[in-house]
Tab-separated table of C-alpha atoms in Angstrom:
chain	number	residue	atom	x	y	z
A	1328	UNK	CA	83.730	-33.051	167.299
A	1329	UNK	CA	81.720	-34.939	164.620
A	1330	UNK	CA	79.364	-37.570	165.904
A	1331	UNK	CA	77.478	-39.202	163.023
A	1332	UNK	CA	77.552	-42.687	162.354
A	1333	UNK	CA	80.385	-44.371	161.693
A	1334	UNK	CA	79.863	-47.600	161.524
A	1335	UNK	CA	77.360	-50.159	161.504
A	1336	UNK	CA	79.045	-52.048	164.207
A	1337	UNK	CA	76.825	-52.328	166.782
A	1338	UNK	CA	79.641	-53.428	169.966
A	1339	UNK	CA	81.044	-50.767	169.287
A	1340	UNK	CA	79.695	-46.898	170.075
A	1341	UNK	CA	80.525	-44.741	167.281
A	1342	UNK	CA	82.305	-42.027	170.409
A	1343	UNK	CA	84.851	-45.066	171.116
A	1344	UNK	CA	85.673	-45.375	167.623
A	1345	UNK	CA	86.472	-41.766	166.670
A	1346	UNK	CA	88.678	-42.494	169.976
A	1347	UNK	CA	90.291	-44.787	168.577
A	1348	UNK	CA	90.681	-43.124	165.421
A	1349	UNK	CA	92.569	-39.756	167.313
A	1350	UNK	CA	95.004	-42.244	168.643
A	1351	UNK	CA	96.225	-43.396	165.403
A	1352	UNK	CA	99.714	-41.981	163.132
A	1353	UNK	CA	99.236	-40.150	160.969
A	1354	UNK	CA	99.584	-42.764	157.497
A	1355	UNK	CA	96.948	-45.600	158.633
A	1356	UNK	CA	94.516	-42.831	159.086
A	1357	UNK	CA	94.722	-41.535	155.425
A	1358	UNK	CA	94.684	-45.261	154.681
A	1359	UNK	CA	91.868	-45.915	156.841
A	1360	UNK	CA	89.755	-42.690	154.851
A	1361	UNK	CA	89.270	-45.421	152.364
A	1362	UNK	CA	86.741	-48.018	154.767
A	1363	UNK	CA	84.288	-45.358	153.880
A	1364	UNK	CA	82.283	-42.117	153.396
A	1365	UNK	CA	81.986	-41.589	156.638
A	1366	UNK	CA	85.847	-41.721	157.964
A	1367	UNK	CA	86.915	-40.403	154.915
A	1368	UNK	CA	84.290	-36.917	156.213
A	1369	UNK	CA	85.505	-37.485	159.383
A	1370	UNK	CA	89.507	-38.214	159.057
A	1371	UNK	CA	89.970	-35.794	155.688
A	1372	UNK	CA	87.173	-33.043	156.294
A	1373	UNK	CA	86.131	-32.954	160.234
A	1374	UNK	CA	88.392	-29.178	161.337
A	1375	UNK	CA	87.754	-30.508	165.151
A	1376	UNK	CA	89.011	-34.200	164.332
A	1377	UNK	CA	91.958	-32.673	163.156
A	1378	UNK	CA	92.634	-30.315	166.088
A	1379	UNK	CA	91.276	-33.095	168.398
A	1380	UNK	CA	94.388	-35.504	166.591
A	1381	UNK	CA	96.666	-32.843	166.858
A	1382	UNK	CA	96.340	-32.208	170.206
A	1383	UNK	CA	96.367	-35.734	171.892
A	1384	UNK	CA	99.561	-36.190	169.879
A	1385	UNK	CA	101.348	-33.157	170.938
A	1386	UNK	CA	100.536	-34.086	174.330
A	1387	UNK	CA	101.130	-37.973	174.327
A	1388	UNK	CA	104.363	-36.604	172.232
A	1389	UNK	CA	104.093	-38.940	169.713
A	1390	UNK	CA	103.979	-36.219	167.037
A	1391	UNK	CA	106.112	-38.273	163.653
A	1392	UNK	CA	108.990	-35.266	162.457
A	1393	UNK	CA	109.511	-35.485	158.788
A	1394	UNK	CA	111.924	-33.750	156.172
A	1395	UNK	CA	110.547	-32.536	153.044
A	1396	UNK	CA	113.803	-32.008	150.635
A	1397	UNK	CA	112.703	-29.597	146.973
A	1398	UNK	CA	114.335	-30.094	143.741
A	1399	UNK	CA	113.826	-28.560	140.507
A	1400	UNK	CA	112.179	-31.174	139.163
A	1401	UNK	CA	110.355	-32.921	142.533
A	1402	UNK	CA	109.280	-33.077	145.873
A	1403	UNK	CA	110.190	-35.727	148.400
A	1404	UNK	CA	109.938	-36.941	151.939
A	1405	UNK	CA	112.579	-38.805	154.172
A	1406	UNK	CA	112.628	-40.050	157.704
A	1407	UNK	CA	114.941	-38.778	159.473
A	1408	UNK	CA	114.976	-41.056	162.039
A	1409	UNK	CA	115.527	-43.588	159.473
A	1410	UNK	CA	118.524	-46.260	160.120
A	1411	UNK	CA	120.009	-45.984	156.750
A	1412	UNK	CA	119.898	-42.757	154.312
A	1413	UNK	CA	120.084	-45.183	151.618
A	1414	UNK	CA	118.292	-44.158	147.934
A	1415	UNK	CA	116.135	-46.998	147.689
A	1416	UNK	CA	115.162	-46.600	151.439
A	1417	UNK	CA	110.960	-46.993	152.716
A	1418	UNK	CA	111.673	-43.881	154.713
A	1419	UNK	CA	112.149	-42.540	152.086
A	1420	UNK	CA	108.932	-41.498	149.091
A	1421	UNK	CA	107.908	-39.630	146.836
A	1422	UNK	CA	105.114	-36.427	147.045
A	1423	UNK	CA	102.914	-35.422	144.032
A	1424	UNK	CA	103.047	-32.139	144.121
A	1425	UNK	CA	104.369	-28.958	141.922
A	1426	UNK	CA	107.413	-28.982	140.422
A	1427	UNK	CA	109.759	-25.916	141.658
A	1428	UNK	CA	108.188	-25.789	144.490
A	1429	UNK	CA	110.402	-23.717	147.051
A	1430	UNK	CA	109.092	-24.257	150.752
A	1431	UNK	CA	109.270	-21.459	153.168
A	1432	UNK	CA	108.371	-22.058	156.327
A	1433	UNK	CA	106.130	-25.049	158.811
A	1434	UNK	CA	104.750	-24.690	162.045
A	1435	UNK	CA	101.920	-27.534	163.283
A	1436	UNK	CA	102.056	-29.693	159.748
A	1437	UNK	CA	101.436	-26.677	157.366
A	1438	UNK	CA	104.359	-25.769	154.742
A	1439	UNK	CA	104.881	-22.288	152.808
A	1440	UNK	CA	105.234	-22.765	149.617
A	1441	UNK	CA	106.259	-20.542	146.643
A	1442	UNK	CA	105.677	-22.532	143.470
A	1443	UNK	CA	107.674	-21.429	140.735
A	1444	UNK	CA	108.646	-18.767	142.273
A	1445	UNK	CA	111.968	-17.766	140.068
A	1446	UNK	CA	110.425	-15.772	137.864
A	1447	UNK	CA	107.240	-15.466	139.111
A	1448	UNK	CA	105.167	-16.146	142.817
A	1449	UNK	CA	102.411	-18.419	143.205
A	1450	UNK	CA	102.102	-18.884	146.618
A	1451	UNK	CA	100.274	-21.454	149.614
A	1452	UNK	CA	99.915	-22.971	152.491
A	1453	UNK	CA	100.126	-26.453	152.068
A	1454	UNK	CA	99.529	-30.132	154.359
A	1455	UNK	CA	102.671	-32.688	153.023
A	1456	UNK	CA	100.668	-35.408	154.372
A	1457	UNK	CA	96.783	-35.148	153.674
A	1458	UNK	CA	97.709	-32.700	150.146
A	1459	UNK	CA	95.942	-29.952	151.399
A	1460	UNK	CA	96.315	-26.528	149.789
A	1461	UNK	CA	95.305	-23.446	150.527
A	1462	UNK	CA	96.626	-20.288	147.776
A	1463	UNK	CA	97.483	-17.513	149.371
A	1464	UNK	CA	96.727	-14.332	147.669
A	1465	UNK	CA	99.981	-12.329	145.775
A	1466	UNK	CA	101.512	-9.770	148.801
A	1467	UNK	CA	102.229	-6.794	147.791
A	1468	UNK	CA	105.977	-6.541	146.730
A	1469	UNK	CA	104.882	-9.174	143.552
A	1470	UNK	CA	102.923	-6.692	142.271
A	1471	UNK	CA	104.995	-3.675	142.211
A	1472	UNK	CA	108.011	-6.803	140.507
A	1473	UNK	CA	104.944	-7.343	138.019
A	1474	UNK	CA	104.406	-3.759	137.084
A	1475	UNK	CA	107.672	-2.380	137.038
A	1476	UNK	CA	108.441	-6.012	135.026
A	1477	UNK	CA	111.913	-6.995	137.914
A	1478	UNK	CA	113.299	-9.783	139.363
A	1479	UNK	CA	112.021	-10.135	143.018
A	1480	UNK	CA	113.411	-12.672	145.622
A	1481	UNK	CA	112.738	-13.583	149.538
A	1482	UNK	CA	115.796	-13.078	151.845
A	1483	UNK	CA	114.092	-14.731	155.159
A	1484	UNK	CA	110.537	-16.384	155.996
A	1485	UNK	CA	108.767	-18.192	157.878
A	1486	UNK	CA	105.316	-19.296	158.938
A	1487	UNK	CA	103.992	-19.860	162.430
A	1488	UNK	CA	100.447	-19.637	164.148
A	1489	UNK	CA	99.352	-17.219	167.368
A	1490	UNK	CA	97.120	-19.095	170.085
A	1491	UNK	CA	95.192	-16.330	171.450
A	1492	UNK	CA	93.506	-16.057	168.037
A	1493	UNK	CA	94.026	-18.909	166.319
A	1494	UNK	CA	95.561	-17.206	163.678
A	1495	UNK	CA	98.465	-18.710	161.197
A	1496	UNK	CA	100.604	-15.584	159.760
A	1497	UNK	CA	103.751	-15.775	157.208
A	1498	UNK	CA	106.342	-13.076	157.479
A	1499	UNK	CA	108.739	-12.302	154.389
A	1500	UNK	CA	111.318	-10.561	153.357
A	1501	UNK	CA	111.409	-9.717	150.370
A	1502	UNK	CA	113.596	-7.576	147.846
A	1503	UNK	CA	112.079	-6.057	144.167
A	1504	UNK	CA	114.937	-5.199	141.462
A	1505	UNK	CA	113.734	-2.212	140.347
A	1506	UNK	CA	114.873	1.564	140.213
A	1507	UNK	CA	115.517	2.373	143.275
A	1508	UNK	CA	116.004	-0.816	144.644
A	1509	UNK	CA	113.199	-1.504	147.374
A	1510	UNK	CA	112.705	-3.714	150.664
A	1511	UNK	CA	109.587	-5.162	151.672
A	1512	UNK	CA	108.359	-6.608	154.855
A	1513	UNK	CA	104.740	-7.941	154.876
A	1514	UNK	CA	102.458	-10.138	156.845
A	1515	UNK	CA	99.505	-12.367	155.756
A	1516	UNK	CA	96.657	-13.187	158.608
A	1517	UNK	CA	94.444	-16.313	157.671
A	1518	UNK	CA	92.162	-15.148	159.531
A	1519	UNK	CA	92.063	-11.712	157.244
A	1520	UNK	CA	93.389	-13.663	154.010
A	1521	UNK	CA	94.787	-10.609	153.334
A	1522	UNK	CA	99.362	-8.854	153.914
A	1523	UNK	CA	99.610	-6.150	155.180
A	1524	UNK	CA	103.156	-4.105	155.016
A	1525	UNK	CA	104.792	-3.665	158.158
A	1526	UNK	CA	107.189	-0.715	159.375
A	1527	UNK	CA	110.144	-1.657	161.926
A	1528	UNK	CA	110.921	-0.206	164.788
A	1529	UNK	CA	113.826	-0.534	167.563
A	1530	UNK	CA	115.991	-3.285	165.740
A	1531	UNK	CA	115.669	-2.249	161.886
A	1532	UNK	CA	116.664	-5.139	160.089
A	1533	UNK	CA	117.121	-4.104	155.917
A	1534	UNK	CA	120.743	-3.189	156.274
A	1535	UNK	CA	122.357	-5.388	157.724
A	1536	UNK	CA	119.818	-8.722	158.548
A	1537	UNK	CA	121.493	-9.863	154.810
A	1538	UNK	CA	124.722	-11.137	155.776
A	1539	UNK	CA	123.645	-14.828	153.622
A	1540	UNK	CA	123.422	-14.853	149.901
A	1541	UNK	CA	120.408	-17.288	150.202
A	1542	UNK	CA	116.940	-17.729	151.367
A	1543	UNK	CA	117.002	-17.714	154.836
A	1544	UNK	CA	113.609	-19.478	157.678
A	1545	UNK	CA	112.922	-18.102	160.905
A	1546	UNK	CA	113.815	-20.870	163.805
A	1547	UNK	CA	109.467	-21.044	165.059
A	1548	UNK	CA	109.514	-21.123	168.996
A	1549	UNK	CA	107.473	-19.684	171.700
A	1550	UNK	CA	105.179	-17.559	168.635
A	1551	UNK	CA	108.186	-16.304	167.189
A	1552	UNK	CA	110.598	-16.912	164.216
A	1553	UNK	CA	114.194	-16.179	165.108
A	1554	UNK	CA	117.358	-15.566	162.923
A	1555	UNK	CA	120.760	-15.268	163.411
A	1556	UNK	CA	122.171	-11.524	163.666
A	1557	UNK	CA	125.699	-10.719	163.318
A	1558	UNK	CA	125.897	-6.424	163.474
A	1559	UNK	CA	127.971	-4.947	162.315
A	1560	UNK	CA	131.679	-3.885	163.095
A	1561	UNK	CA	132.352	-3.703	167.223
A	1562	UNK	CA	129.157	-5.173	169.032
A	1563	UNK	CA	128.969	-8.989	169.605
A	1564	UNK	CA	126.013	-11.054	167.255
A	1565	UNK	CA	122.787	-12.141	168.950
A	1566	UNK	CA	119.337	-13.503	167.491
A	1567	UNK	CA	116.663	-11.173	166.152
A	1568	UNK	CA	113.691	-12.318	166.624
A	1569	UNK	CA	109.883	-11.486	164.966
A	1570	UNK	CA	106.819	-11.746	167.568
A	1571	UNK	CA	103.966	-12.715	165.533
A	1572	UNK	CA	101.182	-11.829	167.889
A	1573	UNK	CA	103.015	-8.269	169.041
A	1574	UNK	CA	104.374	-7.772	165.230
A	1575	UNK	CA	107.255	-6.627	165.918
A	1576	UNK	CA	111.148	-7.611	166.538
A	1577	UNK	CA	113.252	-7.692	169.517
A	1578	UNK	CA	116.607	-9.255	170.239
A	1579	UNK	CA	117.082	-12.744	171.947
A	1580	UNK	CA	120.642	-12.577	174.243
A	1581	UNK	CA	123.343	-15.471	172.425
A	1582	UNK	CA	125.012	-17.742	174.622
A	1583	UNK	CA	128.236	-16.414	176.470
A	1584	UNK	CA	131.255	-18.151	174.893
A	1585	UNK	CA	134.408	-18.664	176.655
A	1586	UNK	CA	137.678	-17.866	175.466
A	1587	UNK	CA	139.282	-15.661	172.203
A	1588	UNK	CA	135.953	-14.252	170.734
A	1589	UNK	CA	138.438	-13.881	167.994
A	1590	UNK	CA	138.222	-18.251	167.075
A	1591	UNK	CA	134.272	-18.237	166.546
A	1592	UNK	CA	133.230	-17.968	162.677
A	1593	UNK	CA	130.285	-16.109	162.434
A	1594	UNK	CA	129.756	-17.371	158.980
A	1595	UNK	CA	128.332	-20.626	159.910
A	1596	UNK	CA	126.638	-20.138	162.716
A	1597	UNK	CA	122.919	-20.901	162.477
A	1598	UNK	CA	120.038	-20.276	164.945
A	1599	UNK	CA	117.778	-24.022	165.205
A	1600	UNK	CA	114.565	-25.499	167.554
A	1601	UNK	CA	115.582	-28.587	169.155
A	1602	UNK	CA	112.666	-30.522	170.306
A	1603	UNK	CA	113.178	-31.644	174.806
A	1604	UNK	CA	113.252	-35.647	174.628
A	1605	UNK	CA	109.850	-34.673	178.137
A	1606	UNK	CA	108.249	-32.256	175.950
A	1607	UNK	CA	109.068	-28.393	174.777
A	1608	UNK	CA	111.110	-27.242	172.801
A	1609	UNK	CA	114.241	-24.848	173.120
A	1610	UNK	CA	116.348	-21.892	171.129
A	1611	UNK	CA	119.336	-23.663	170.045
A	1612	UNK	CA	122.556	-21.991	168.254
A	1613	UNK	CA	125.641	-23.930	166.456
A	1614	UNK	CA	128.559	-22.307	166.586
A	1615	UNK	CA	132.173	-23.372	164.555
A	1616	UNK	CA	135.088	-22.446	166.481
A	1617	UNK	CA	138.842	-23.167	166.620
A	1618	UNK	CA	141.074	-24.138	169.080
A	1619	UNK	CA	144.310	-26.276	169.456
A	1620	UNK	CA	144.305	-27.721	165.789
A	1621	UNK	CA	140.208	-28.503	166.215
A	1622	UNK	CA	137.751	-27.211	164.340
A	1623	UNK	CA	134.466	-27.938	166.633
A	1624	UNK	CA	131.482	-27.671	165.810
A	1625	UNK	CA	129.133	-26.588	169.629
A	1626	UNK	CA	125.112	-26.479	169.303
A	1627	UNK	CA	123.836	-24.894	172.600
A	1628	UNK	CA	120.400	-24.894	174.017
A	1629	UNK	CA	118.822	-22.190	175.744
A	1630	UNK	CA	117.175	-23.625	178.406
A	1631	UNK	CA	114.709	-20.901	179.557
A	1632	UNK	CA	113.647	-18.729	176.548
A	1633	UNK	CA	115.129	-15.369	176.752
A	1634	UNK	CA	117.621	-15.343	179.563
A	1635	UNK	CA	120.620	-15.959	178.920
A	1636	UNK	CA	122.225	-17.849	181.891
A	1637	UNK	CA	120.643	-20.612	179.923
A	1638	UNK	CA	122.579	-21.397	177.808
A	1639	UNK	CA	124.759	-24.447	177.631
A	1640	UNK	CA	126.266	-26.721	175.486
A	1641	UNK	CA	124.026	-29.315	174.356
A	1642	UNK	CA	127.424	-32.003	172.182
A	1643	UNK	CA	130.179	-30.736	170.257
A	1644	UNK	CA	132.230	-32.246	167.460
A	1645	UNK	CA	135.206	-32.164	165.297
A	1646	UNK	CA	134.355	-31.201	162.418
A	1647	UNK	CA	138.308	-33.139	160.963
A	1648	UNK	CA	136.696	-36.089	162.135
A	1649	UNK	CA	133.838	-35.385	160.189
A	1650	UNK	CA	135.315	-34.592	157.044
A	1651	UNK	CA	137.231	-36.944	156.938
A	1652	UNK	CA	134.271	-39.678	157.737
A	1653	UNK	CA	132.561	-37.835	154.306
A	1654	UNK	CA	135.660	-38.064	152.075
A	1655	UNK	CA	135.359	-34.144	151.657
A	1656	UNK	CA	135.474	-30.634	153.982
A	1657	UNK	CA	131.484	-30.230	156.338
A	1658	UNK	CA	132.279	-26.753	155.326
A	1659	UNK	CA	129.600	-25.070	153.937
A	1660	UNK	CA	127.026	-26.792	156.363
A	1661	UNK	CA	123.099	-26.232	157.111
A	1662	UNK	CA	121.950	-28.308	160.272
A	1663	UNK	CA	118.344	-28.660	159.469
A	1664	UNK	CA	117.434	-31.134	162.053
A	1665	UNK	CA	118.601	-31.703	164.983
A	1666	UNK	CA	117.527	-33.326	168.611
A	1667	UNK	CA	118.564	-33.184	172.266
A	1668	UNK	CA	120.173	-36.527	172.286
A	1669	UNK	CA	122.822	-35.861	169.643
A	1670	UNK	CA	121.334	-36.103	165.801
A	1671	UNK	CA	121.819	-33.671	163.514
A	1672	UNK	CA	120.998	-34.148	159.366
A	1673	UNK	CA	123.250	-31.535	157.370
A	1674	UNK	CA	122.373	-29.917	154.160
A	1675	UNK	CA	126.093	-29.318	152.290
A	1676	UNK	CA	125.337	-25.488	151.380
A	1677	UNK	CA	128.391	-26.068	148.563
A	1678	UNK	CA	127.302	-29.667	147.944
A	1679	UNK	CA	123.595	-29.096	147.544
A	1680	UNK	CA	122.961	-32.584	146.449
A	1681	UNK	CA	123.215	-34.473	149.525
A	1682	UNK	CA	122.095	-34.792	152.919
A	1683	UNK	CA	124.080	-36.494	155.887
A	1684	UNK	CA	122.922	-37.819	159.021
A	1685	UNK	CA	125.422	-37.157	162.226
A	1686	UNK	CA	125.088	-39.082	165.711
A	1687	UNK	CA	127.324	-37.413	168.161
A	1688	UNK	CA	127.517	-39.094	171.740
A	1689	UNK	CA	130.380	-37.569	174.650
A	1690	UNK	CA	133.803	-38.247	173.478
A	1691	UNK	CA	132.966	-40.762	171.356
A	1692	UNK	CA	133.826	-39.738	167.693
A	1693	UNK	CA	130.971	-39.013	165.642
A	1694	UNK	CA	129.262	-41.172	163.533
A	1695	UNK	CA	128.162	-40.392	159.742
A	1696	UNK	CA	125.335	-41.866	157.950
A	1697	UNK	CA	126.527	-42.127	154.684
A	1698	UNK	CA	125.426	-39.070	152.478
A	1699	UNK	CA	121.804	-39.282	150.999
A	1700	UNK	CA	122.268	-38.292	147.060
A	1701	UNK	CA	119.259	-36.491	146.392
A	1702	UNK	CA	119.510	-36.089	142.715
A	1703	UNK	CA	121.196	-37.383	139.688
A	1704	UNK	CA	123.266	-34.634	138.915
A	1705	UNK	CA	120.478	-32.811	136.512
A	1706	UNK	CA	119.191	-30.392	139.268
A	1707	UNK	CA	119.710	-29.026	142.747
A	1708	UNK	CA	118.423	-29.301	145.949
A	1709	UNK	CA	116.069	-25.824	146.425
A	1710	UNK	CA	114.850	-26.251	149.813
A	1711	UNK	CA	115.425	-28.560	153.257
A	1712	UNK	CA	112.645	-28.332	155.650
A	1713	UNK	CA	111.100	-30.196	158.939
A	1714	UNK	CA	108.064	-30.682	159.085
A	1715	UNK	CA	105.199	-32.925	161.954
A	1716	UNK	CA	102.477	-34.639	160.365
A	1717	UNK	CA	99.053	-33.942	160.938
A	1718	UNK	CA	95.296	-33.247	159.496
A	1719	UNK	CA	95.256	-30.333	160.404
A	1720	UNK	CA	94.016	-27.370	157.222
A	1721	UNK	CA	93.494	-23.453	157.190
A	1722	UNK	CA	90.391	-22.910	155.045
A	1723	UNK	CA	89.345	-19.630	154.145
């Protein structure tokens, strides 16, 4: 870490100043960067300080999580733990960035974004906390679409970090609407600053991996991206994982449910990651099932990664109770933030201008927040994504 002169205070060694700054949250740190040129250089341009700050916050479990909400005309950042989802709440703030930003993945405070992604693609790695941006070269599918002058779009995307090689990797599964129709699976490496197409072996996803009509973000844990995989026919559903280090797919066992499997709605399943209160993360799945007139939503966590027997129910609630509180049907939900303590934040997919938080505690009826209206009716939510506040960047 840089030990260049940070202050003229004779009573406080520079190393102590650095240690104090390293323990501060991101927002005051950003403000303190204006104290002096030396502090600005340390806080905004010293990768070793940024890494030390991130490691210390991770070890102390003090990383601040926020939600990034993208509409077709603005970006907004929301504190998911705020007591109120009122539009004028101080925890909701606007962020200056490109308009029409599709959010395609998040890792260590960095967000994979596609700017103006409907007709053209301009990809970047971006830190919403520091406004760092690294523009990425075009993947192969963009070149093909531009040459053929046809539309292209993402099906599955994700961003993750491979610790053994200190490499941020991006996965994309994209379609190009040319003749014949083409599918591209590509990986970007930040160390190589290049894309490569990958050949899939073993678990081939293209033919049955597209059960959703919207772009689906991979749930990141254990240096792998995870998606719900409904399969076809009589096969039971599973979770398909893409190992970022090995660059290959594998299956992760799904929970074994009791009762009648026909009661489970496979169209309302999702994969999330839950942060443990004592540290670490768990893979999580949300399911909807019908039992005795109740429409139960259950959240299951995998306590030991890869072990089927370690799945257990974290919490559950009756969606009928939630629908009454919301004054409308919860159908079409997408859980975007889940905690071990029973907090869930949903984006209502068929009512995309609203985000709602639900608190579940034991057998008590779930408590719903006032839904957050994300726009004034003249646009739609493109994406909502969870991210951590960090100082990290990935320079070329």
